[in-house]
Short mmCIF file of C-alpha atoms in Angstrom, two decimals:
data_model
loop_
_atom_site.label_atom_id
_atom_site.label_comp_id
_atom_site.label_asym_id
_atom_site.label_seq_id
_atom_site.Cartn_x
_atom_site.Cartn_y
_atom_site.Cartn_z
CA MET A 19 -4.60 -25.17 56.18
CA LYS A 20 -1.59 -24.17 53.95
CA LEU A 21 -1.23 -27.69 52.99
CA GLN A 22 -4.44 -28.07 51.80
CA ARG A 23 -4.54 -24.63 49.81
CA LYS A 24 -0.93 -26.05 48.16
CA THR A 25 -2.29 -29.19 47.21
CA ARG A 26 -5.86 -27.65 45.57
CA ARG A 27 -3.60 -24.99 43.89
CA ALA A 28 -1.28 -27.77 42.53
CA LEU A 29 -4.31 -29.81 41.39
CA ALA A 30 -5.97 -26.97 39.56
CA LEU A 31 -2.56 -26.41 37.71
CA GLY A 32 -2.16 -29.71 36.86
CA ALA A 33 -6.01 -29.75 35.33
CA LEU A 34 -5.20 -26.85 33.12
CA ALA A 35 -2.12 -28.28 31.92
CA VAL A 36 -4.24 -31.41 30.95
CA SER A 37 -7.00 -29.10 29.32
CA GLY A 38 -3.90 -26.94 27.61
CA ALA A 39 -2.09 -30.34 25.97
CA LEU A 40 -5.59 -31.42 25.08
CA ALA A 41 -6.27 -28.05 23.20
CA LEU A 42 -2.76 -28.46 21.64
CA THR A 43 -3.39 -32.18 20.49
CA ALA A 44 -6.82 -31.09 18.93
CA CYS A 45 -5.14 -28.30 16.88
CA GLY A 46 -4.31 -29.71 13.43
CA SER A 47 -4.57 -29.20 9.44
CA ASP A 48 -7.93 -29.03 7.92
CA ASP A 49 -8.77 -30.53 4.74
CA THR A 50 -7.77 -27.41 2.94
CA GLY A 51 -4.37 -27.94 4.06
CA SER A 52 -3.82 -25.03 6.22
CA LYS A 53 -3.36 -25.29 10.30
CA ASN A 54 -5.81 -23.86 12.67
CA ASN A 55 -4.71 -20.72 14.70
CA ALA A 56 -4.40 -22.21 18.30
CA GLY A 57 -4.76 -19.33 20.98
CA GLY A 58 -5.91 -16.66 18.14
CA ASP A 59 -9.12 -14.80 18.30
CA SER A 60 -12.61 -16.00 16.73
CA SER A 61 -11.86 -13.52 13.62
CA THR A 62 -8.16 -14.67 13.19
CA ALA A 63 -8.95 -18.20 13.76
CA ALA A 64 -12.01 -17.72 10.95
CA SER A 65 -9.92 -16.11 8.63
CA ASN A 66 -6.73 -18.82 8.70
CA SER A 67 -9.44 -21.84 8.50
CA SER A 68 -10.28 -20.61 4.75
CA ILE A 69 -6.48 -20.05 3.55
CA LYS A 70 -5.33 -22.73 1.21
CA CYS A 71 -1.66 -23.55 2.15
CA ASP A 72 -1.57 -26.35 -0.63
CA ASP A 73 2.21 -27.07 -0.88
CA ALA A 74 3.62 -24.09 0.51
CA LYS A 75 6.83 -24.47 2.53
CA GLY A 76 9.80 -22.97 3.19
CA GLN A 77 10.30 -19.13 3.18
CA LEU A 78 9.95 -16.38 0.82
CA LEU A 79 11.88 -13.33 0.06
CA ALA A 80 10.28 -10.21 -1.37
CA ASP A 81 10.94 -6.67 -2.00
CA GLY A 82 8.82 -3.61 -3.23
CA SER A 83 6.32 -0.81 -2.44
CA SER A 84 6.40 0.56 1.01
CA ALA A 85 2.74 1.68 0.16
CA GLN A 86 1.78 -1.98 0.74
CA LYS A 87 3.76 -2.88 3.87
CA ASN A 88 0.93 -2.34 6.23
CA ALA A 89 -0.87 -4.44 4.07
CA ILE A 90 1.59 -7.17 3.39
CA ASP A 91 2.49 -6.91 7.43
CA ALA A 92 -1.33 -7.91 8.17
CA TRP A 93 -1.68 -10.54 5.43
CA VAL A 94 1.84 -12.35 6.27
CA LYS A 95 0.85 -12.94 9.80
CA GLN A 96 -2.31 -14.53 9.00
CA PHE A 97 -0.76 -16.92 6.22
CA SER A 98 2.24 -17.47 8.31
CA GLN A 99 0.01 -18.61 11.25
CA ALA A 100 -1.87 -20.97 8.67
CA CYS A 101 0.74 -22.26 6.75
CA GLY A 102 3.97 -22.12 8.83
CA VAL A 103 5.50 -20.36 5.73
CA GLN A 104 7.98 -17.50 6.45
CA ILE A 105 8.04 -14.54 4.45
CA ASN A 106 10.47 -11.33 4.23
CA TYR A 107 9.13 -8.74 2.86
CA LYS A 108 11.63 -5.71 2.93
CA GLY A 109 9.17 -3.10 1.78
CA GLY A 110 12.33 -0.70 0.01
CA GLY A 111 10.53 0.64 -2.43
CA SER A 112 9.01 -0.15 -5.82
CA GLY A 113 12.19 0.93 -7.32
CA ALA A 114 14.20 -1.57 -5.07
CA GLY A 115 11.55 -4.43 -5.65
CA VAL A 116 11.36 -4.50 -9.42
CA THR A 117 15.19 -4.17 -9.82
CA ALA A 118 15.50 -7.38 -7.14
CA PHE A 119 12.97 -9.30 -9.14
CA THR A 120 14.52 -8.80 -12.64
CA GLN A 121 17.58 -9.68 -10.71
CA GLY A 122 16.37 -12.89 -9.48
CA GLN A 123 16.26 -12.20 -5.90
CA VAL A 124 12.92 -12.42 -4.85
CA ALA A 125 9.88 -14.76 -5.57
CA PHE A 126 7.78 -11.49 -6.25
CA ALA A 127 8.04 -7.64 -5.86
CA GLY A 128 5.28 -4.84 -5.18
CA SER A 129 4.84 -1.88 -6.82
CA ASP A 130 3.07 1.07 -7.40
CA SER A 131 3.97 1.53 -11.07
CA ALA A 132 3.16 -1.29 -13.66
CA LEU A 133 5.91 -2.61 -15.33
CA LYS A 134 7.94 -0.52 -18.15
CA PRO A 135 8.78 -2.33 -21.47
CA GLU A 136 12.58 -2.69 -20.78
CA GLU A 137 11.49 -3.88 -16.76
CA VAL A 138 9.38 -6.91 -18.99
CA THR A 139 12.47 -7.49 -21.33
CA ALA A 140 15.16 -7.58 -17.94
CA SER A 141 12.11 -10.08 -16.35
CA GLN A 142 12.85 -12.73 -19.19
CA LYS A 143 15.99 -13.43 -18.28
CA VAL A 144 14.84 -14.62 -15.07
CA CYS A 145 11.42 -16.12 -15.86
CA THR A 146 12.40 -19.40 -17.78
CA ASP A 147 10.12 -21.47 -20.00
CA GLY A 148 9.67 -18.21 -22.23
CA GLY A 149 7.93 -16.65 -18.96
CA GLN A 150 8.29 -12.62 -18.27
CA GLY A 151 7.06 -10.33 -15.73
CA ILE A 152 3.18 -9.51 -15.02
CA ASP A 153 1.75 -6.92 -13.15
CA LEU A 154 -1.51 -8.10 -10.53
CA PRO A 155 -3.44 -5.42 -8.97
CA MET A 156 -3.65 -6.14 -5.19
CA VAL A 157 -4.03 -3.21 -3.14
CA GLY A 158 -5.50 0.19 -3.95
CA GLY A 159 -6.11 3.37 -1.77
CA PRO A 160 -5.53 7.23 -1.56
CA ILE A 161 -2.29 9.26 -1.57
CA ALA A 162 -2.85 11.34 1.14
CA VAL A 163 -1.10 14.80 1.53
CA GLY A 164 -0.72 15.22 5.15
CA TYR A 165 0.12 18.44 6.84
CA ASN A 166 1.84 20.21 10.19
CA VAL A 167 0.08 23.60 10.08
CA PRO A 168 -0.75 24.97 14.03
CA GLY A 169 -4.09 26.21 14.39
CA VAL A 170 -5.07 24.95 10.84
CA ASP A 171 -7.59 21.86 11.37
CA SER A 172 -8.91 21.58 7.39
CA LEU A 173 -7.43 22.36 4.36
CA VAL A 174 -8.50 22.37 0.92
CA LEU A 175 -6.00 22.46 -1.82
CA ASP A 176 -6.23 21.91 -5.73
CA ALA A 177 -3.70 20.32 -8.57
CA PRO A 178 -2.49 23.81 -9.63
CA THR A 179 -1.92 24.86 -6.19
CA LEU A 180 -0.40 21.55 -4.84
CA ALA A 181 2.01 21.77 -8.19
CA LYS A 182 3.11 25.08 -6.94
CA ILE A 183 4.06 24.16 -3.50
CA PHE A 184 6.21 21.01 -4.50
CA ASP A 185 7.88 22.57 -6.93
CA SER A 186 8.64 25.32 -4.34
CA LYS A 187 6.64 28.11 -6.34
CA ILE A 188 4.50 28.62 -3.18
CA LYS A 189 6.53 29.28 -0.43
CA ASN A 190 4.43 30.30 2.28
CA TRP A 191 1.05 29.04 3.88
CA ASP A 192 -0.59 32.64 3.61
CA ASP A 193 -0.10 32.70 0.23
CA ALA A 194 -2.90 34.33 -1.88
CA ALA A 195 -3.43 30.90 -3.47
CA ILE A 196 -4.23 29.21 -0.18
CA LYS A 197 -6.36 31.72 1.14
CA LYS A 198 -8.67 31.71 -1.81
CA LEU A 199 -9.08 28.06 -0.98
CA ASN A 200 -9.53 28.25 2.28
CA PRO A 201 -11.30 31.95 3.47
CA ASP A 202 -12.22 30.81 6.81
CA ALA A 203 -8.49 29.25 7.77
CA LYS A 204 -6.40 31.58 10.04
CA LEU A 205 -3.15 30.69 7.62
CA PRO A 206 -0.11 31.73 9.50
CA ASN A 207 3.02 33.61 8.06
CA LEU A 208 4.97 30.69 7.96
CA LYS A 209 7.59 28.55 5.44
CA ILE A 210 6.32 25.54 3.75
CA GLN A 211 8.40 22.50 4.34
CA ALA A 212 7.40 19.98 1.08
CA PHE A 213 8.72 16.56 2.02
CA HIS A 214 9.11 14.06 -0.75
CA ARG A 215 10.45 10.33 -1.37
CA SER A 216 14.47 10.19 -1.48
CA ASP A 217 14.04 6.46 -3.03
CA GLU A 218 12.49 5.52 -6.48
CA SER A 219 8.77 5.27 -5.49
CA GLY A 220 5.69 4.05 -7.28
CA THR A 221 3.96 6.56 -4.83
CA THR A 222 5.96 9.54 -6.26
CA ASP A 223 5.48 8.31 -9.64
CA ASN A 224 1.44 8.12 -8.94
CA PHE A 225 1.45 11.37 -7.27
CA THR A 226 3.20 13.45 -9.93
CA LYS A 227 0.73 11.54 -12.66
CA TYR A 228 -1.99 13.22 -10.93
CA LEU A 229 -0.11 16.62 -10.83
CA LYS A 230 0.84 16.21 -14.88
CA ALA A 231 -2.84 15.01 -15.75
CA ALA A 232 -4.73 17.24 -13.50
CA SER A 233 -2.33 20.59 -13.95
CA PRO A 234 -0.12 20.35 -16.79
CA GLU A 235 0.38 24.02 -17.30
CA ASN A 236 2.11 23.86 -13.35
CA TRP A 237 3.71 20.63 -13.45
CA LYS A 238 6.28 20.54 -16.09
CA TYR A 239 8.18 17.39 -15.21
CA GLU A 240 8.21 13.89 -17.01
CA GLY A 241 6.97 12.26 -14.03
CA GLY A 242 8.44 8.38 -12.94
CA LYS A 243 9.58 6.57 -9.55
CA ALA A 244 12.12 9.38 -9.09
CA TRP A 245 11.42 12.95 -7.78
CA GLN A 246 12.23 15.61 -10.39
CA ALA A 247 11.08 18.99 -9.46
CA LYS A 248 13.91 21.43 -7.40
CA GLY A 249 14.02 21.96 -3.88
CA GLY A 250 11.87 20.43 -1.07
CA GLN A 251 13.26 17.96 1.07
CA ALA A 252 13.69 14.49 1.00
CA ALA A 253 13.12 11.39 3.20
CA PRO A 254 12.92 7.36 2.75
CA GLN A 255 10.05 5.30 2.21
CA SER A 256 6.48 6.42 3.00
CA SER A 257 7.08 6.02 6.58
CA GLY A 258 10.17 8.54 6.70
CA VAL A 259 8.17 11.19 4.93
CA ALA A 260 5.12 10.51 7.56
CA GLN A 261 7.55 10.95 10.10
CA GLN A 262 8.85 14.39 8.90
CA VAL A 263 5.60 15.84 8.22
CA LYS A 264 4.57 14.80 11.65
CA GLN A 265 7.83 16.10 13.73
CA THR A 266 8.22 19.40 11.23
CA ASN A 267 6.30 22.89 12.33
CA GLY A 268 4.95 23.85 8.44
CA ALA A 269 6.00 20.63 6.78
CA ILE A 270 3.59 18.59 3.69
CA GLY A 271 4.35 15.57 2.23
CA TYR A 272 2.56 12.51 0.46
CA PHE A 273 1.89 9.27 1.17
CA GLU A 274 -0.56 6.26 1.61
CA LEU A 275 -3.43 6.72 4.15
CA SER A 276 -2.60 4.12 6.45
CA TYR A 277 0.37 6.10 7.15
CA ALA A 278 -1.71 9.24 8.08
CA LYS A 279 -2.90 8.59 11.33
CA ASP A 280 -2.49 10.93 14.27
CA MET A 281 -2.61 13.45 11.17
CA THR A 282 -4.85 15.86 9.31
CA THR A 283 -4.78 15.47 5.40
CA VAL A 284 -5.77 18.08 2.45
CA ASP A 285 -9.10 17.69 1.24
CA ILE A 286 -8.91 17.84 -2.70
CA ASP A 287 -10.82 20.58 -5.38
CA THR A 288 -11.48 18.59 -7.95
CA GLY A 289 -14.11 20.68 -9.69
CA ALA A 290 -16.93 18.87 -8.38
CA SER A 291 -19.71 20.66 -6.15
CA ALA A 292 -17.33 19.39 -3.00
CA PRO A 293 -13.83 19.02 -2.20
CA VAL A 294 -12.92 15.35 -1.78
CA LYS A 295 -11.68 14.19 1.42
CA ALA A 296 -9.03 11.39 1.22
CA THR A 297 -10.99 8.06 2.47
CA ILE A 298 -11.00 4.44 1.46
CA GLU A 299 -14.43 4.95 0.00
CA ASN A 300 -13.61 8.02 -2.01
CA ALA A 301 -10.61 6.49 -3.78
CA SER A 302 -12.57 3.35 -4.42
CA LYS A 303 -14.63 5.42 -6.51
CA ALA A 304 -12.04 6.24 -8.46
CA ILE A 305 -10.26 3.19 -8.69
CA ALA A 306 -13.43 1.15 -10.15
CA ASP A 307 -12.95 3.91 -13.21
CA ALA A 308 -10.13 2.31 -14.26
CA LYS A 309 -9.47 0.29 -17.27
CA VAL A 310 -7.39 -3.04 -17.80
CA VAL A 311 -4.35 -1.69 -20.13
CA GLY A 312 -2.19 -4.64 -19.92
CA THR A 313 -2.14 -7.41 -22.49
CA GLY A 314 -1.84 -11.32 -22.22
CA LYS A 315 -1.78 -12.26 -18.68
CA ASP A 316 -0.70 -8.77 -17.45
CA LEU A 317 -3.52 -6.58 -15.81
CA ALA A 318 -1.99 -2.72 -15.54
CA LEU A 319 -4.40 -0.42 -15.08
CA ASP A 320 -4.93 2.75 -16.28
CA LEU A 321 -5.92 5.21 -13.78
CA ASN A 322 -8.23 8.51 -14.08
CA TYR A 323 -6.65 11.11 -12.30
CA LYS A 324 -8.68 13.70 -14.00
CA THR A 325 -11.78 12.58 -12.77
CA LYS A 326 -14.49 15.16 -11.27
CA ALA A 327 -16.66 12.96 -10.63
CA GLU A 328 -18.73 13.49 -7.07
CA GLY A 329 -16.89 11.96 -3.77
CA ALA A 330 -14.06 10.25 -6.17
CA TYR A 331 -10.95 11.18 -4.73
CA PRO A 332 -8.48 11.53 -7.33
CA MET A 333 -4.78 11.07 -6.46
CA VAL A 334 -4.69 7.05 -6.19
CA LEU A 335 -2.65 4.29 -6.30
CA VAL A 336 -2.92 0.78 -6.90
CA THR A 337 0.07 -1.83 -6.00
CA TYR A 338 0.76 -4.77 -8.29
CA GLU A 339 2.62 -7.89 -7.41
CA ILE A 340 4.98 -8.46 -10.02
CA VAL A 341 5.70 -12.39 -10.75
CA CYS A 342 6.67 -14.33 -13.59
CA ASP A 343 3.67 -15.71 -15.68
CA LYS A 344 5.61 -18.58 -16.09
CA GLY A 345 8.93 -19.72 -15.23
CA ASN A 346 9.23 -19.19 -11.47
CA LYS A 347 11.52 -21.00 -9.54
CA PRO A 348 10.19 -24.41 -8.72
CA ASP A 349 11.07 -24.17 -4.88
CA THR A 350 9.30 -20.88 -4.14
CA LEU A 351 6.17 -21.24 -6.93
CA PRO A 352 3.65 -23.36 -4.28
CA ALA A 353 4.25 -20.88 -1.39
CA THR A 354 3.86 -17.85 -4.23
CA LYS A 355 0.81 -18.75 -5.36
CA ALA A 356 -0.92 -19.91 -2.13
CA PHE A 357 0.01 -16.67 -0.69
CA LEU A 358 -1.12 -14.49 -3.83
CA ASN A 359 -4.35 -16.78 -4.10
CA TYR A 360 -4.92 -15.64 -0.09
CA ILE A 361 -4.38 -12.13 -0.52
CA ALA A 362 -6.67 -11.95 -3.61
CA SER A 363 -9.39 -13.80 -2.02
CA GLU A 364 -12.34 -12.34 -0.42
CA ASP A 365 -10.92 -12.85 2.97
CA GLY A 366 -7.72 -11.49 1.98
CA GLN A 367 -8.87 -8.15 0.24
CA LYS A 368 -11.56 -7.40 3.57
CA ILE A 369 -7.91 -7.10 5.38
CA LEU A 370 -7.12 -4.27 3.36
CA THR A 371 -10.14 -2.17 4.39
CA GLU A 372 -9.53 -2.64 8.11
CA ASN A 373 -5.98 -1.31 7.31
CA ASP A 374 -6.69 1.80 5.45
CA TYR A 375 -6.63 0.46 2.25
CA ALA A 376 -8.95 0.18 -0.78
CA PRO A 377 -9.81 -3.10 -2.15
CA ILE A 378 -9.57 -3.94 -5.90
CA PRO A 379 -12.90 -4.23 -7.65
CA ASP A 380 -14.68 -7.35 -8.25
CA ALA A 381 -14.47 -7.01 -11.91
CA ILE A 382 -10.55 -6.77 -11.52
CA ILE A 383 -9.80 -8.83 -8.63
CA SER A 384 -11.71 -11.59 -10.54
CA LYS A 385 -9.31 -11.87 -13.15
CA VAL A 386 -6.25 -11.54 -11.06
CA ARG A 387 -7.61 -15.02 -9.27
CA THR A 388 -7.70 -16.51 -12.32
CA THR A 389 -4.24 -15.28 -13.63
CA ILE A 390 -2.71 -16.64 -10.36
CA ASP A 391 -4.33 -19.98 -10.72
CA GLY A 392 -2.11 -20.25 -14.20
CA LEU A 393 0.96 -19.27 -13.04
CA SER A 394 3.48 -21.94 -13.52
#
């Protein structure tokens, strides 16, 4: 009996091995140049089947915005499975990404702020054939303000109060200004621990643009990627700020919604009929109001941080992928175009909502797709 059981087991294992080999043999390239994903779930296989690899090969180095890191990781997983291209995106912050791009160290960069004129000039040294760096809006979403205050499960703040908190003018959670906005909350006599980014960050740039636009009398700083206000505590990248808020009693900090998991976030009093929550839908309402202000192939956007539209969350950012309009390096251009085409596609943009980001509105992303097709 034992021998018979062993024989049956060996035959079963052999059958499994044969069926596995047949399955692997059936996994080839489709007519778009993409490879089917063996062993993946149906949604992954469907997503991979729509990716056009074209002549993509080798590996890509990229750096920049940590705000979009979670989105990039999700995209890279799909694209690499389909095309076999290795993409190393460091996510060291927008400032690091732009510097790496203008020094010719990366194929593309991510930045939560559009290129400045001097950065465009610097890019002309690495973009050959008379090319220059351009901004392609690819990822949207709210900048959430997370907090860690025991016993306070809901919190409303407005721009003046936020400005004073992050400028060390409001120092305790039971301050009168916070009480006025939250009459039913049990605010403790607890010191506020405000955390900001230690690295140059487009998230900082957009957060302070909001404060400056919505409360200029309380936020006197020029703004930019580097934090300028006095006081507070610093941490690197969005992940670092989020971690500090989670583990520090009395903490508050700003970061993208995808980093706010397992955390309570502030509702913003914009002057609309009700405070607005940091959600993808509410951020999309604000981004849809943006205007393209870039020239030529550049698609930089002007965001309306002062919006009072019902349900529009004003504290938003858009992350740009930065590439040369022409004069990209020949060895990385095919893979760069294929990856950018994928993330700008309908399937690529759908992944954003699954990861707490907002897709770019159709009127804008259609221009992005056309621009990517023309990259050389």
